[in-house]
mmCIF file of C-alpha atoms and ligand atoms in Angstrom:
data_model
loop_
_atom_site.group_PDB
_atom_site.id
_atom_site.type_symbol
_atom_site.label_atom_id
_atom_site.label_comp_id
_atom_site.label_asym_id
_atom_site.label_seq_id
_atom_site.Cartn_x
_atom_site.Cartn_y
_atom_site.Cartn_z
ATOM 1 C CA MET A 1308 -35.821 -30.353 133.453
ATOM 2 C CA GLN A 1309 -32.412 -31.128 134.883
ATOM 3 C CA PRO A 1310 -29.537 -29.280 133.143
ATOM 4 C CA ILE A 1311 -27.330 -31.566 131.127
ATOM 5 C CA THR A 1312 -24.009 -31.849 132.967
ATOM 6 C CA SER A 1313 -20.923 -33.599 131.732
ATOM 7 C CA THR A 1314 -19.311 -36.056 134.099
ATOM 8 C CA SER A 1315 -16.137 -36.385 132.010
ATOM 9 C CA ALA A 1316 -12.937 -34.718 133.266
ATOM 10 C CA PRO A 1317 -12.036 -31.351 131.719
ATOM 11 C CA PRO A 1318 -9.455 -31.622 128.911
ATOM 12 C CA SER A 1319 -5.811 -31.279 129.973
ATOM 13 C CA PRO A 1320 -4.501 -27.766 129.447
ATOM 14 C CA ASP A 1321 -2.008 -27.149 126.673
ATOM 15 C CA PRO A 1322 1.169 -26.437 128.685
ATOM 16 C CA ILE A 1323 2.451 -24.098 125.996
ATOM 17 C CA GLN A 1324 -0.685 -21.957 125.972
ATOM 18 C CA LEU A 1325 -0.959 -22.056 129.728
ATOM 19 C CA MET A 1326 2.591 -20.768 130.166
ATOM 20 C CA ALA A 1327 2.692 -18.362 127.189
ATOM 21 C CA ALA A 1328 2.539 -15.152 129.252
ATOM 22 C CA GLU A 1329 5.164 -16.358 131.732
ATOM 23 C CA MET A 1330 7.415 -17.589 128.939
ATOM 24 C CA LYS A 1331 7.289 -14.064 127.468
ATOM 25 C CA GLU A 1332 8.768 -12.844 130.742
ATOM 26 C CA VAL A 1333 11.465 -15.510 130.453
ATOM 27 C CA ASP A 1334 12.215 -14.379 126.901
ATOM 28 C CA GLY A 1335 12.654 -10.850 128.217
ATOM 29 C CA VAL A 1336 15.215 -12.069 130.768
ATOM 30 C CA ILE A 1337 16.971 -14.150 128.091
ATOM 31 C CA GLN A 1338 17.274 -11.194 125.718
ATOM 32 C CA ARG A 1339 18.542 -8.877 128.473
ATOM 33 C CA ARG A 1340 21.025 -11.402 129.825
ATOM 34 C CA LEU A 1341 22.425 -12.347 126.427
ATOM 35 C CA ALA A 1342 23.928 -8.910 126.005
ATOM 36 C CA SER A 1343 27.687 -8.743 125.609
ATOM 37 C CA GLU A 1344 29.999 -6.058 124.295
ATOM 38 C CA VAL A 1345 31.552 -8.739 122.054
ATOM 39 C CA ALA A 1346 29.762 -8.749 118.689
ATOM 40 C CA LEU A 1347 30.426 -12.406 117.843
ATOM 41 C CA ILE A 1348 28.927 -13.525 121.161
ATOM 42 C CA ASN A 1349 25.744 -11.587 120.426
ATOM 43 C CA GLN A 1350 25.578 -12.970 116.900
ATOM 44 C CA ILE A 1351 26.025 -16.649 117.803
ATOM 45 C CA SER A 1352 24.035 -16.624 121.016
ATOM 46 C CA HIS A 1353 21.072 -14.958 119.301
ATOM 47 C CA TYR A 1354 21.391 -17.371 116.392
ATOM 48 C CA ILE A 1355 21.029 -20.406 118.622
ATOM 49 C CA ILE A 1356 18.638 -19.010 121.226
ATOM 50 C CA SER A 1357 16.173 -17.683 118.660
ATOM 51 C CA ALA A 1358 16.164 -20.941 116.669
ATOM 52 C CA GLY A 1359 12.892 -22.140 118.157
ATOM 53 C CA GLY A 1360 13.735 -24.683 120.827
ATOM 54 C CA LYS A 1361 10.838 -26.212 122.736
ATOM 55 C CA ARG A 1362 11.834 -24.551 126.039
ATOM 56 C CA ILE A 1363 10.719 -27.542 128.087
ATOM 57 C CA ARG A 1364 13.232 -27.055 130.889
ATOM 58 C CA PRO A 1365 12.262 -23.449 131.693
ATOM 59 C CA MET A 1366 8.614 -24.495 131.569
ATOM 60 C CA LEU A 1367 9.347 -27.151 134.191
ATOM 61 C CA VAL A 1368 10.788 -24.518 136.543
ATOM 62 C CA LEU A 1369 7.708 -22.339 136.077
ATOM 63 C CA LEU A 1370 5.156 -25.152 136.307
ATOM 64 C CA PHE A 1371 6.583 -26.545 139.543
ATOM 65 C CA ALA A 1372 6.994 -23.081 141.093
ATOM 66 C CA ASN A 1373 3.358 -22.293 140.229
ATOM 67 C CA ALA A 1374 2.054 -25.689 141.277
ATOM 68 C CA LEU A 1375 3.616 -25.095 144.695
ATOM 69 C CA GLY A 1376 2.298 -21.545 144.972
ATOM 70 C CA PHE A 1377 5.487 -19.545 144.302
ATOM 71 C CA GLN A 1378 4.891 -16.335 142.338
ATOM 72 C CA GLY A 1379 8.171 -14.415 142.828
ATOM 73 C CA LYS A 1380 10.078 -12.949 139.870
ATOM 74 C CA GLU A 1381 13.124 -15.152 140.544
ATOM 75 C CA ARG A 1382 11.287 -17.907 138.711
ATOM 76 C CA PHE A 1383 11.853 -16.126 135.401
ATOM 77 C CA GLU A 1384 15.558 -15.757 136.123
ATOM 78 C CA LEU A 1385 15.875 -19.446 137.000
ATOM 79 C CA ALA A 1386 13.919 -20.477 133.909
ATOM 80 C CA ALA A 1387 16.320 -18.438 131.746
ATOM 81 C CA ILE A 1388 19.297 -19.960 133.577
ATOM 82 C CA VAL A 1389 18.319 -23.545 132.745
ATOM 83 C CA GLU A 1390 17.718 -22.581 129.105
ATOM 84 C CA PHE A 1391 21.199 -21.000 128.966
ATOM 85 C CA ILE A 1392 22.763 -24.145 130.398
ATOM 86 C CA HIS A 1393 20.789 -26.290 127.953
ATOM 87 C CA THR A 1394 21.918 -24.079 125.054
ATOM 88 C CA ALA A 1395 25.558 -24.229 126.182
ATOM 89 C CA THR A 1396 25.378 -28.030 126.198
ATOM 90 C CA LEU A 1397 23.872 -28.041 122.684
ATOM 91 C CA LEU A 1398 26.655 -25.805 121.364
ATOM 92 C CA HIS A 1399 29.292 -28.066 122.886
ATOM 93 C CA ASP A 1400 27.492 -31.259 121.880
ATOM 94 C CA ASP A 1401 27.230 -30.278 118.221
ATOM 95 C CA VAL A 1402 30.987 -29.685 118.152
ATOM 96 C CA VAL A 1403 31.710 -33.016 119.854
ATOM 97 C CA ASP A 1404 29.330 -34.850 117.510
ATOM 98 C CA GLU A 1405 30.336 -32.815 114.433
ATOM 99 C CA SER A 1406 26.616 -32.229 113.774
ATOM 100 C CA ALA A 1407 25.578 -30.091 110.848
ATOM 101 C CA LEU A 1408 21.853 -29.613 111.476
ATOM 102 C CA ARG A 1409 19.909 -28.649 114.612
ATOM 103 C CA ARG A 1410 16.391 -27.233 114.973
ATOM 104 C CA GLY A 1411 16.082 -27.356 111.181
ATOM 105 C CA ARG A 1412 19.001 -25.011 110.634
ATOM 106 C CA GLU A 1413 22.731 -25.250 110.165
ATOM 107 C CA THR A 1414 24.433 -25.761 113.526
ATOM 108 C CA ALA A 1415 26.475 -22.905 114.960
ATOM 109 C CA ASN A 1416 29.645 -24.955 114.474
ATOM 110 C CA ALA A 1417 28.833 -25.487 110.798
ATOM 111 C CA LEU A 1418 28.228 -21.770 110.343
ATOM 112 C CA PHE A 1419 30.742 -20.111 112.666
ATOM 113 C CA GLY A 1420 33.293 -22.887 113.329
ATOM 114 C CA ASN A 1421 34.088 -25.117 116.287
ATOM 115 C CA ALA A 1422 36.167 -22.649 118.281
ATOM 116 C CA ALA A 1423 33.488 -19.936 118.208
ATOM 117 C CA SER A 1424 30.793 -22.462 119.175
ATOM 118 C CA VAL A 1425 32.702 -23.838 122.151
ATOM 119 C CA LEU A 1426 33.603 -20.368 123.382
ATOM 120 C CA VAL A 1427 30.076 -18.982 123.098
ATOM 121 C CA GLY A 1428 28.905 -22.116 124.936
ATOM 122 C CA ASP A 1429 31.385 -21.127 127.670
ATOM 123 C CA PHE A 1430 29.928 -17.612 127.677
ATOM 124 C CA LEU A 1431 26.354 -18.893 128.141
ATOM 125 C CA TYR A 1432 27.415 -21.377 130.789
ATOM 126 C CA SER A 1433 29.319 -18.787 132.820
ATOM 127 C CA ARG A 1434 26.561 -16.171 132.324
ATOM 128 C CA ALA A 1435 24.167 -18.721 133.814
ATOM 129 C CA PHE A 1436 26.378 -18.895 136.904
ATOM 130 C CA GLN A 1437 26.463 -15.075 137.180
ATOM 131 C CA MET A 1438 22.677 -15.127 137.107
ATOM 132 C CA MET A 1439 22.543 -17.828 139.793
ATOM 133 C CA VAL A 1440 24.633 -15.667 142.082
ATOM 134 C CA SER A 1441 22.188 -12.812 141.495
ATOM 135 C CA VAL A 1442 19.341 -15.073 142.697
ATOM 136 C CA ASP A 1443 21.308 -15.271 145.953
ATOM 137 C CA ARG A 1444 20.256 -18.718 147.125
ATOM 138 C CA LEU A 1445 23.001 -21.184 147.921
ATOM 139 C CA ARG A 1446 20.665 -24.109 147.296
ATOM 140 C CA VAL A 1447 20.149 -22.995 143.678
ATOM 141 C CA LEU A 1448 23.916 -22.936 143.132
ATOM 142 C CA ASP A 1449 24.193 -26.308 144.815
ATOM 143 C CA VAL A 1450 21.565 -27.913 142.523
ATOM 144 C CA LEU A 1451 22.946 -26.448 139.305
ATOM 145 C CA ALA A 1452 26.643 -26.936 140.078
ATOM 146 C CA ASP A 1453 25.842 -30.585 140.737
ATOM 147 C CA ALA A 1454 23.666 -30.919 137.620
ATOM 148 C CA THR A 1455 26.180 -29.397 135.197
ATOM 149 C CA ASN A 1456 28.946 -31.557 136.619
ATOM 150 C CA VAL A 1457 26.851 -34.701 136.128
ATOM 151 C CA ILE A 1458 25.917 -33.633 132.560
ATOM 152 C CA ALA A 1459 29.610 -33.332 131.703
ATOM 153 C CA GLU A 1460 30.242 -36.762 133.258
ATOM 154 C CA GLY A 1461 27.438 -38.170 131.125
ATOM 155 C CA GLU A 1462 29.030 -36.862 127.957
ATOM 156 C CA VAL A 1463 32.401 -38.360 128.873
ATOM 157 C CA LEU A 1464 30.759 -41.688 129.729
ATOM 158 C CA GLN A 1465 29.020 -41.616 126.354
ATOM 159 C CA LEU A 1466 32.352 -40.942 124.665
ATOM 160 C CA MET A 1467 33.799 -44.009 126.375
ATOM 161 C CA ASN A 1468 30.849 -46.101 125.147
ATOM 162 C CA MET A 1469 31.192 -45.089 121.485
ATOM 163 C CA HIS A 1470 31.704 -47.931 119.042
ATOM 164 C CA ASP A 1471 30.881 -50.535 121.701
ATOM 165 C CA PRO A 1472 28.190 -52.916 120.411
ATOM 166 C CA ASP A 1473 28.334 -54.895 123.678
ATOM 167 C CA LEU A 1474 27.196 -51.960 125.805
ATOM 168 C CA ALA A 1475 24.851 -53.087 128.595
ATOM 169 C CA VAL A 1476 21.392 -51.488 128.684
ATOM 170 C CA ASP A 1477 22.042 -50.278 132.252
ATOM 171 C CA ASP A 1478 25.181 -48.449 131.133
ATOM 172 C CA TYR A 1479 23.232 -46.852 128.278
ATOM 173 C CA LEU A 1480 20.539 -45.767 130.758
ATOM 174 C CA LYS A 1481 23.149 -44.278 133.062
ATOM 175 C CA VAL A 1482 24.384 -42.052 130.237
ATOM 176 C CA ILE A 1483 20.936 -40.715 129.435
ATOM 177 C CA ARG A 1484 20.153 -40.107 133.098
ATOM 178 C CA PHE A 1485 23.356 -38.081 133.358
ATOM 179 C CA LYS A 1486 23.484 -36.211 130.059
ATOM 180 C CA THR A 1487 19.764 -35.412 129.619
ATOM 181 C CA ALA A 1488 17.602 -36.327 132.593
ATOM 182 C CA LYS A 1489 19.815 -34.465 135.081
ATOM 183 C CA LEU A 1490 18.873 -31.023 133.730
ATOM 184 C CA PHE A 1491 15.173 -31.947 133.656
ATOM 185 C CA GLU A 1492 15.579 -33.126 137.252
ATOM 186 C CA ALA A 1493 17.338 -29.918 138.307
ATOM 187 C CA SER A 1494 14.705 -27.750 136.556
ATOM 188 C CA ALA A 1495 11.849 -29.493 138.349
ATOM 189 C CA ARG A 1496 13.686 -29.438 141.683
ATOM 190 C CA LEU A 1497 14.392 -25.696 141.353
ATOM 191 C CA GLY A 1498 10.686 -24.927 141.094
ATOM 192 C CA ALA A 1499 10.287 -26.689 144.435
ATOM 193 C CA VAL A 1500 13.366 -24.987 145.925
ATOM 194 C CA LEU A 1501 11.904 -21.575 145.058
ATOM 195 C CA ALA A 1502 8.660 -22.536 146.778
ATOM 196 C CA ASN A 1503 10.557 -23.672 149.903
ATOM 197 C CA ALA A 1504 8.943 -27.091 149.587
ATOM 198 C CA SER A 1505 9.757 -29.810 152.105
ATOM 199 C CA ALA A 1506 12.617 -32.180 151.294
ATOM 200 C CA SER A 1507 10.208 -34.976 150.391
ATOM 201 C CA VAL A 1508 8.170 -32.797 148.007
ATOM 202 C CA GLU A 1509 11.384 -31.459 146.464
ATOM 203 C CA ASP A 1510 12.601 -35.022 145.900
ATOM 204 C CA ALA A 1511 9.290 -36.047 144.317
ATOM 205 C CA CYS A 1512 9.533 -33.087 141.900
ATOM 206 C CA ALA A 1513 13.132 -34.046 141.092
ATOM 207 C CA SER A 1514 12.051 -37.616 140.529
ATOM 208 C CA TYR A 1515 9.382 -36.457 138.062
ATOM 209 C CA GLY A 1516 12.052 -34.490 136.160
ATOM 210 C CA ARG A 1517 14.441 -37.446 136.125
ATOM 211 C CA SER A 1518 11.818 -39.840 134.759
ATOM 212 C CA LEU A 1519 10.431 -37.346 132.236
ATOM 213 C CA GLY A 1520 13.958 -36.543 131.011
ATOM 214 C CA THR A 1521 14.743 -40.243 130.637
ATOM 215 C CA ALA A 1522 11.523 -40.794 128.655
ATOM 216 C CA PHE A 1523 12.364 -37.761 126.547
ATOM 217 C CA GLN A 1524 15.850 -39.030 125.633
ATOM 218 C CA LEU A 1525 14.592 -42.559 124.920
ATOM 219 C CA VAL A 1526 12.182 -41.062 122.397
ATOM 220 C CA ASP A 1527 14.973 -38.830 121.030
ATOM 221 C CA ASP A 1528 17.002 -41.967 120.394
ATOM 222 C CA LEU A 1529 14.183 -43.813 118.663
ATOM 223 C CA LEU A 1530 13.324 -40.818 116.471
ATOM 224 C CA ASP A 1531 16.832 -41.042 115.061
ATOM 225 C CA TYR A 1532 15.601 -44.226 113.329
ATOM 226 C CA GLU A 1533 11.915 -43.424 112.948
ATOM 227 C CA GLY A 1534 11.649 -39.816 111.869
ATOM 228 C CA SER A 1535 12.595 -37.941 108.746
ATOM 229 C CA THR A 1536 15.258 -35.238 108.622
ATOM 230 C CA SER A 1537 12.731 -32.506 107.825
ATOM 231 C CA GLN A 1538 10.447 -33.621 110.674
ATOM 232 C CA LEU A 1539 13.288 -33.851 113.200
ATOM 233 C CA GLY A 1540 15.239 -30.757 112.230
ATOM 234 C CA LYS A 1541 18.400 -32.852 112.512
ATOM 235 C CA ASN A 1542 19.948 -35.542 110.376
ATOM 236 C CA VAL A 1543 18.443 -39.026 110.628
ATOM 237 C CA GLY A 1544 21.054 -41.694 111.316
ATOM 238 C CA ASP A 1545 23.411 -39.286 113.101
ATOM 239 C CA ASP A 1546 23.680 -41.631 116.103
ATOM 240 C CA LEU A 1547 24.814 -44.542 113.966
ATOM 241 C CA ARG A 1548 27.191 -42.311 112.022
ATOM 242 C CA GLU A 1549 28.895 -41.569 115.348
ATOM 243 C CA GLY A 1550 28.898 -45.222 116.413
ATOM 244 C CA LYS A 1551 26.479 -44.550 119.301
ATOM 245 C CA PRO A 1552 24.932 -47.773 120.634
ATOM 246 C CA THR A 1553 21.470 -46.503 121.614
ATOM 247 C CA LEU A 1554 18.558 -48.615 122.883
ATOM 248 C CA PRO A 1555 16.897 -49.180 119.466
ATOM 249 C CA LEU A 1556 20.134 -50.749 118.204
ATOM 250 C CA LEU A 1557 20.731 -52.772 121.380
ATOM 251 C CA ILE A 1558 17.209 -54.211 121.186
ATOM 252 C CA ALA A 1559 17.415 -54.826 117.426
ATOM 253 C CA MET A 1560 20.674 -56.771 117.891
ATOM 254 C CA GLU A 1561 19.023 -58.992 120.477
ATOM 255 C CA ARG A 1562 16.124 -59.790 118.147
ATOM 256 C CA ALA A 1563 17.837 -59.920 114.731
ATOM 257 C CA THR A 1564 19.259 -62.879 112.808
ATOM 258 C CA ALA A 1565 22.978 -63.636 113.199
ATOM 259 C CA ALA A 1566 23.792 -61.973 109.872
ATOM 260 C CA GLU A 1567 21.767 -58.871 110.717
ATOM 261 C CA ARG A 1568 23.379 -58.690 114.146
ATOM 262 C CA MET A 1569 26.788 -58.765 112.519
ATOM 263 C CA LEU A 1570 25.785 -55.946 110.184
ATOM 264 C CA ILE A 1571 24.698 -53.751 113.115
ATOM 265 C CA ARG A 1572 27.780 -54.666 115.207
ATOM 266 C CA ASN A 1573 30.082 -53.669 112.351
ATOM 267 C CA ALA A 1574 28.206 -50.444 111.776
ATOM 268 C CA ILE A 1575 28.534 -49.475 115.468
ATOM 269 C CA GLU A 1576 32.222 -50.439 115.509
ATOM 270 C CA GLN A 1577 33.041 -48.563 112.303
ATOM 271 C CA GLY A 1578 30.468 -45.754 112.666
ATOM 272 C CA GLU A 1579 29.598 -46.304 109.009
ATOM 273 C CA VAL A 1580 26.256 -45.561 107.461
ATOM 274 C CA THR A 1581 26.679 -46.948 103.947
ATOM 275 C CA ARG A 1582 24.027 -49.562 104.844
ATOM 276 C CA LEU A 1583 21.902 -47.222 106.959
ATOM 277 C CA ASP A 1584 18.711 -48.073 105.064
ATOM 278 C CA GLU A 1585 19.157 -51.788 105.747
ATOM 279 C CA ILE A 1586 19.864 -51.155 109.421
ATOM 280 C CA VAL A 1587 16.860 -48.858 109.776
ATOM 281 C CA GLY A 1588 14.824 -51.649 108.164
ATOM 282 C CA ILE A 1589 16.060 -54.180 110.738
ATOM 283 C CA VAL A 1590 15.441 -51.808 113.632
ATOM 284 C CA ARG A 1591 11.884 -51.220 112.442
ATOM 285 C CA ARG A 1592 11.097 -54.854 111.592
ATOM 286 C CA THR A 1593 12.308 -56.235 114.928
ATOM 287 C CA GLY A 1594 9.944 -53.918 116.823
ATOM 288 C CA ALA A 1595 12.899 -52.187 118.517
ATOM 289 C CA LEU A 1596 11.255 -48.785 118.089
ATOM 290 C CA GLU A 1597 8.014 -49.870 119.767
ATOM 291 C CA ALA A 1598 10.024 -51.494 122.572
ATOM 292 C CA THR A 1599 12.001 -48.276 123.084
ATOM 293 C CA ARG A 1600 8.773 -46.235 123.144
ATOM 294 C CA GLU A 1601 7.384 -48.717 125.663
ATOM 295 C CA ALA A 1602 10.449 -48.143 127.879
ATOM 296 C CA ALA A 1603 9.775 -44.402 127.555
ATOM 297 C CA ARG A 1604 6.127 -44.979 128.518
ATOM 298 C CA THR A 1605 7.220 -46.814 131.680
ATOM 299 C CA GLU A 1606 9.410 -43.839 132.631
ATOM 300 C CA ALA A 1607 6.596 -41.384 131.863
ATOM 301 C CA ASP A 1608 4.277 -43.417 134.110
ATOM 302 C CA LYS A 1609 6.848 -43.134 136.897
ATOM 303 C CA ALA A 1610 6.959 -39.377 136.334
ATOM 304 C CA ARG A 1611 3.160 -39.228 136.509
ATOM 305 C CA SER A 1612 3.037 -41.036 139.845
ATOM 306 C CA SER A 1613 5.609 -38.639 141.352
ATOM 307 C CA LEU A 1614 3.089 -35.831 140.859
ATOM 308 C CA SER A 1615 0.752 -37.189 143.522
ATOM 309 C CA VAL A 1616 2.500 -34.917 146.059
ATOM 310 C CA LEU A 1617 1.256 -31.794 144.269
ATOM 311 C CA PRO A 1618 -2.080 -30.117 144.937
ATOM 312 C CA ALA A 1619 -4.602 -30.476 142.097
ATOM 313 C CA THR A 1620 -4.037 -27.359 139.991
ATOM 314 C CA VAL A 1621 -3.979 -26.529 136.308
ATOM 315 C CA HIS A 1622 -0.172 -26.549 136.523
ATOM 316 C CA ARG A 1623 -0.167 -30.102 137.803
ATOM 317 C CA GLU A 1624 -2.453 -31.008 134.899
ATOM 318 C CA ALA A 1625 0.042 -29.458 132.478
ATOM 319 C CA LEU A 1626 2.844 -31.518 134.029
ATOM 320 C CA LEU A 1627 0.725 -34.637 133.499
ATOM 321 C CA GLU A 1628 0.230 -33.596 129.890
ATOM 322 C CA PHE A 1629 4.027 -33.427 129.444
ATOM 323 C CA CYS A 1630 4.134 -37.132 130.363
ATOM 324 C CA VAL A 1631 1.843 -37.926 127.443
ATOM 325 C CA ARG A 1632 3.615 -35.651 124.979
ATOM 326 C CA SER A 1633 7.126 -36.812 125.850
ATOM 327 C CA VAL A 1634 6.183 -40.337 124.757
ATOM 328 C CA GLU A 1635 3.926 -39.537 121.791
ATOM 329 C CA ARG A 1636 6.070 -36.854 120.198
ATOM 330 C CA SER A 1637 7.417 -37.247 116.670
ATOM 331 C CA SER A 1638 9.880 -34.320 116.661
HETATM 332 C C1 GRG B 37 28.397 -26.941 129.098
HETATM 333 C C2 GRG B 37 27.519 -28.027 131.231
HETATM 334 C C3 GRG B 37 28.154 -28.170 129.901
HETATM 335 C C4 GRG B 37 28.436 -29.447 129.489
HETATM 336 C C5 GRG B 37 29.016 -29.834 128.212
HETATM 337 C C6 GRG B 37 28.403 -31.473 125.544
HETATM 338 C C7 GRG B 37 27.883 -31.634 126.922
HETATM 339 C C8 GRG B 37 28.794 -31.346 128.053
HETATM 340 C C9 GRG B 37 26.622 -32.051 127.185
HETATM 341 C C10 GRG B 37 25.617 -32.333 126.133
HETATM 342 C C11 GRG B 37 24.411 -33.012 126.691
HETATM 343 C C12 GRG B 37 23.315 -33.131 125.661
HETATM 344 C C13 GRG B 37 23.323 -32.288 124.445
HETATM 345 C C14 GRG B 37 22.321 -33.992 125.851
HETATM 346 C C15 GRG B 37 21.171 -34.151 124.907
HETATM 347 C C16 GRG B 37 20.009 -33.349 125.415
HETATM 348 C C17 GRG B 37 18.868 -33.251 124.445
HETATM 349 C C18 GRG B 37 17.790 -34.291 124.486
HETATM 350 C C19 GRG B 37 18.801 -32.230 123.612
HETATM 351 C C20 GRG B 37 17.626 -31.908 122.797
HETATM 352 O O1 GRG B 37 16.736 -31.230 123.683
HETATM 353 P P1 GRG B 37 15.406 -30.544 123.163
HETATM 354 O O2 GRG B 37 14.696 -31.461 122.211
HETATM 355 O O3 GRG B 37 16.027 -29.358 122.301
HETATM 356 O O4 GRG B 37 14.683 -30.006 124.338
HETATM 357 P P2 GRG B 37 15.312 -28.021 121.830
HETATM 358 O O5 GRG B 37 15.897 -27.778 120.452
HETATM 359 O O6 GRG B 37 13.833 -28.232 121.791
HETATM 360 O O7 GRG B 37 15.736 -26.980 122.825
#
């Protein structure tokens, strides 16, 4: 008798399980590199770093390095570097946004104050640059100096867009490409830089990161209206409270009645959330959340097609799995 063989494709690997051993190495680098003789720096940096972030950006560095056959130890250093930069931006962002909750805990600014948060963000950011120098590759410095500069531009652009209900979708997309997708892009590109990939492969990896990061932020913005505070680990409605015109609101305004549109416009202009429940109701009823998720799906599809330059490995499979998870996630 013939053995029964399955013709279906093997299940996609769980990226987190696949990278668990390597991420332990990254944790080791993070712990070693956090050290400072200043007690408050140790206290705040450990508080935020150990708060259970998803560590997507370091995983991108590792997955691309592996997918392209690079096994050197510098990959752990670079993975820790992008997590430090990410953490510095979170510390600064929570001060700018006056956020009180992140990763299910009080923000560092709520607990230690704005000044301490900004300064420890500066410590992490500058420590990341010390680490880059130790990697001793000009191209790494080039990619990350450019990325951090663009991230800062994105935040300033977003500041200029606050309270503007007439924001164009393209201008909204520019902000998310700058403030969020740029670090995903740099993380993916760095994996390719380590592996000395050709310029075209490097650009395809960067393009994956850019699209994945855009999808990720689109979903972040819709979860602000879809999720619950306990599920998200941050306060629902924060974006509206700040007067941030994100895609769910822009789409809802297009589809709502004149009276509803006026309600949303006023809320964006005033940054008031007294009628948050009504606005969430409008956003949900008009299908703005599904439309935003659909936009994220389109970006994730773009990311997926960028991966055709990679050889078929388990790491490439994990990168494909990220495309699914970035769209389907609920926290
Ligand atoms: C220090 C370079 C530098 C810049 C300061 C404040 C600022 C300029 C930039 C902030 C950019 C920012 C916070 C963008 C949002 C990124 C985002 C989607 C954060 C949430 O990422 P997750 O879900 O977080 O990966 P976890 O908690 O999982 O790590």
